[in-house]
Short mmCIF file of C-alpha atoms in Angstrom, two decimals:
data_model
loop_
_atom_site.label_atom_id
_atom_site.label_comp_id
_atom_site.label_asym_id
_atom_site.label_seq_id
_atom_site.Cartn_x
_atom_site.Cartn_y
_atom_site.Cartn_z
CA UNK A 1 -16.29 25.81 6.39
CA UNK A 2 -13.31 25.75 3.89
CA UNK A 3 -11.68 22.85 2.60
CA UNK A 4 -8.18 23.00 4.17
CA UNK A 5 -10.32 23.10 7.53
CA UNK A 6 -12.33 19.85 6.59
CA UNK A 7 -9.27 18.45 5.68
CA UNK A 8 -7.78 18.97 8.78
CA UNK A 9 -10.29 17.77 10.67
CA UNK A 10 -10.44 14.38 8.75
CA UNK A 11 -7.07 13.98 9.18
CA UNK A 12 -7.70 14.40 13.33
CA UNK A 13 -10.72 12.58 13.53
CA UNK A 14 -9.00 9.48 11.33
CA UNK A 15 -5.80 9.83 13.74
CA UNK A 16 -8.01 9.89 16.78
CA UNK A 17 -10.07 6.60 15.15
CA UNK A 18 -13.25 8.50 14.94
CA UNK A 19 -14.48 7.21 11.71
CA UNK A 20 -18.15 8.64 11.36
CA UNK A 21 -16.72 11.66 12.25
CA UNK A 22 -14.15 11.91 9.64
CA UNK A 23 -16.72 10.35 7.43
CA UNK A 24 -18.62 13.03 8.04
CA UNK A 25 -16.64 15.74 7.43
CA UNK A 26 -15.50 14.26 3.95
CA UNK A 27 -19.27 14.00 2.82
CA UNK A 28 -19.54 17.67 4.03
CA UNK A 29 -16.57 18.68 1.51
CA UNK A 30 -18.28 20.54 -2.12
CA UNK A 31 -18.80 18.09 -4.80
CA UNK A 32 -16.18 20.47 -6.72
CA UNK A 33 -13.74 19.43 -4.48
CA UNK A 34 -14.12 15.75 -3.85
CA UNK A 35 -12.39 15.05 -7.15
CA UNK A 36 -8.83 16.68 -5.59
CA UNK A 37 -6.22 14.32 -4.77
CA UNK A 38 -5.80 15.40 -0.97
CA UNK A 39 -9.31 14.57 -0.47
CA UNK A 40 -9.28 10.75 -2.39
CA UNK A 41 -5.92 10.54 0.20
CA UNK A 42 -8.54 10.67 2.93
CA UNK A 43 -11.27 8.59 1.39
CA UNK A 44 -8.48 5.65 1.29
CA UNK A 45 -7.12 6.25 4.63
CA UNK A 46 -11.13 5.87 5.68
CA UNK A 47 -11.91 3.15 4.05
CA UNK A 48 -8.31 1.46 5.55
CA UNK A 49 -9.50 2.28 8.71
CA UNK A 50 -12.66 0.23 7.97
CA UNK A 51 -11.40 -2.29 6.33
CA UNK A 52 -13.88 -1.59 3.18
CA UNK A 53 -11.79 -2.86 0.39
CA UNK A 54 -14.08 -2.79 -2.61
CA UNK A 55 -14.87 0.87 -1.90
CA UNK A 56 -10.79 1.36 -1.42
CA UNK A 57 -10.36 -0.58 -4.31
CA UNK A 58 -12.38 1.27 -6.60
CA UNK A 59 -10.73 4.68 -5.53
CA UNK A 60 -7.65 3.49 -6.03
CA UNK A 61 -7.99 2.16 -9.55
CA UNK A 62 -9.56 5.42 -10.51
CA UNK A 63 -6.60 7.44 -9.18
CA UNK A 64 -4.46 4.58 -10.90
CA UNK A 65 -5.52 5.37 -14.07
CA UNK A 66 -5.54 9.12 -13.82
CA UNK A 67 -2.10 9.55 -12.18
CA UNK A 68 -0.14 6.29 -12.69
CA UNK A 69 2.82 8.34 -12.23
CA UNK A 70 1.93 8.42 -8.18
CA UNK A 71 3.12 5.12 -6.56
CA UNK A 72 0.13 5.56 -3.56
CA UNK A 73 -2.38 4.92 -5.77
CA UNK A 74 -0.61 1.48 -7.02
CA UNK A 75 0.10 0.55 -3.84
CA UNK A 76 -3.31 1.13 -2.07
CA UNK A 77 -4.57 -0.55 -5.42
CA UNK A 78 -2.59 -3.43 -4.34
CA UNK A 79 -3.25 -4.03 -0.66
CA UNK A 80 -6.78 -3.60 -2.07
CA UNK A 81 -7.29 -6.39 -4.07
CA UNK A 82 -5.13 -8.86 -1.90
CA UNK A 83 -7.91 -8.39 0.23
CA UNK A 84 -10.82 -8.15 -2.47
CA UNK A 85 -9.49 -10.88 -4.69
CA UNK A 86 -6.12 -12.65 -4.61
CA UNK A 87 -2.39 -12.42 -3.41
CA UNK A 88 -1.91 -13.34 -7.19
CA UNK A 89 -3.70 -10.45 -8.51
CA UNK A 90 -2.12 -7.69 -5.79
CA UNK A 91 1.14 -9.04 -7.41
CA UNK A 92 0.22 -8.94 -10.84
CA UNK A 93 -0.98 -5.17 -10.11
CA UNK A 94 2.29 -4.16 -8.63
CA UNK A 95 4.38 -5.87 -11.70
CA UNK A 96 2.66 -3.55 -13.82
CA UNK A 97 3.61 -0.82 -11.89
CA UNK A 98 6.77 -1.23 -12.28
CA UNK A 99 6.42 0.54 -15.77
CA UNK A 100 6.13 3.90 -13.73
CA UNK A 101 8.18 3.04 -10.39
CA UNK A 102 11.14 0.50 -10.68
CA UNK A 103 12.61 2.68 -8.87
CA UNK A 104 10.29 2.71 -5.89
CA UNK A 105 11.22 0.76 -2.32
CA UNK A 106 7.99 0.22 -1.52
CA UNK A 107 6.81 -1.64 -5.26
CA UNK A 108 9.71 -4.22 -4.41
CA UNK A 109 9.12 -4.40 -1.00
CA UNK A 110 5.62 -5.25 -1.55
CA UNK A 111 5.84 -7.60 -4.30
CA UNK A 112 8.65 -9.92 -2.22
CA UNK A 113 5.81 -9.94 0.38
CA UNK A 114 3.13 -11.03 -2.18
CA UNK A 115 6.04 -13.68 -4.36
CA UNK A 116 6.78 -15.09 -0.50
CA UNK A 117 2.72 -15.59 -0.05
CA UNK A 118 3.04 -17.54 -3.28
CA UNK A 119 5.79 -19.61 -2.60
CA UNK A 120 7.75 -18.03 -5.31
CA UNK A 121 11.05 -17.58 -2.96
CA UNK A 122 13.41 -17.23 -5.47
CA UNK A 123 11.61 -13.60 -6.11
CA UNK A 124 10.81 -12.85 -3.26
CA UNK A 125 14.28 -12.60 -2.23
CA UNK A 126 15.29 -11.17 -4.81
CA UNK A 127 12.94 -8.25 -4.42
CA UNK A 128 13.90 -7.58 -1.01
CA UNK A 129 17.26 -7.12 -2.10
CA UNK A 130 16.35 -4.67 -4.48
CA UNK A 131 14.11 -3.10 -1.75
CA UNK A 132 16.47 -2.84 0.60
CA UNK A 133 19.18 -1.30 -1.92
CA UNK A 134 16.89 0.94 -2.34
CA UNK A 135 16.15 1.94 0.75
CA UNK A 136 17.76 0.51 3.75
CA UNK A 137 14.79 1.07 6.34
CA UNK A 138 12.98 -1.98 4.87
CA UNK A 139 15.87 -4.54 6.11
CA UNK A 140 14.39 -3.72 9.53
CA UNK A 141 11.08 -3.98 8.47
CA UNK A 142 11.24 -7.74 6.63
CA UNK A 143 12.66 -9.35 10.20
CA UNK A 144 9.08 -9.46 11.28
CA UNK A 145 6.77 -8.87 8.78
CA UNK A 146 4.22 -11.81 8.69
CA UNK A 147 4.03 -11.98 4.80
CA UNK A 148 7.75 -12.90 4.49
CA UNK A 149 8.00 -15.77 6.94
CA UNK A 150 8.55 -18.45 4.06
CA UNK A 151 12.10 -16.73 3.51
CA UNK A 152 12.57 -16.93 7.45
CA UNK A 153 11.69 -20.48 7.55
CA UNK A 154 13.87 -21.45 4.51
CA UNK A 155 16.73 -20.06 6.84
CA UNK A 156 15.87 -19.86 10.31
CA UNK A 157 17.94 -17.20 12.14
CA UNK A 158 19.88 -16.04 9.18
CA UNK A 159 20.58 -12.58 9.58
CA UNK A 160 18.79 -10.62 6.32
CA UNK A 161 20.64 -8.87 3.66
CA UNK A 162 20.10 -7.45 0.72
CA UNK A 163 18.99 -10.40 -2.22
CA UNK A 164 19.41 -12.82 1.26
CA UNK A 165 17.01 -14.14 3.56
CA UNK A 166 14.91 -11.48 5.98
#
């Protein structure tokens, strides 16, 4: 079977929550080919699905370092080792991302969710601001997202805005 078939498959059996499936079909994929980044995409979104950080972890740092340039990878990274090791370190991870993607929604976005975790409100807010200048959908997103309830408890039922309050 060819690749882009495999590929589509995964992505099926990963939508429909079939994991050994999908699993399957990515250990079936040529050795050549499981270096290509399409295929890696699927390896993360499997190991999501599983919740097997270390493995994601790894994956991600080795994409990290051969296409820093790709804000996935750093992000993935991220989530990654919140999990594996500390808030602290999933923010330090992001701040050096910021090298390739200051300009990136989701870096900001991220990091005012890890700076909240860490009580570090001032930057958190911040962040969000600059998140949500960036890209307006994530306004929407901080009213509810669990990691930023510090900044809705320092203002209960303030109304969010960019470098404000969610």
């Amino acid at each position: 079977m060819n690749l882009r078939w495999r590929l589509s498959h995964t992505r099926g059996y990963l939508a429909l929550g079939m994991l050994r499936e999908a699993e399957a079909e990515l250990r079936a994929i040529d050795p050549a080919d499981q270096e290509r980044r399409e295929v890696a995409e699927l390896w993360l979104a499997l190991f999501h699905a599983r919740g097997s950080w270390r493995k994601l972890e790894e994956l991600a740092n080795k994409w990290v370092l051969r296409e820093p340039e790709e804000v996935s990878w750093w992000v993935n990274l991220a989530y990654a080792a919140r999990r594996t090791s500390s808030v602290h370190r999933a923010h330090s991870i992001l701040e050096q991302a910021l090298m390739w993607h200051a300009g990136e929604a989701i870096v900001h976005y991220n990091l005012a969710c890890y700076a909240a975790q860490l009580g570090w409100l001032e930057e958190a807010r911040m962040r969000l601001g600059v998140a949500v200048d960036l890209d307006e959908s994530f306004r929407e997103l901080a009213r509810t997202d669990p990691d930023l309830a510090p900044l809705r408890r320092e203002h209960p039922g303030k109304e969010a805005g960019p470098g404000d309050t969610c």
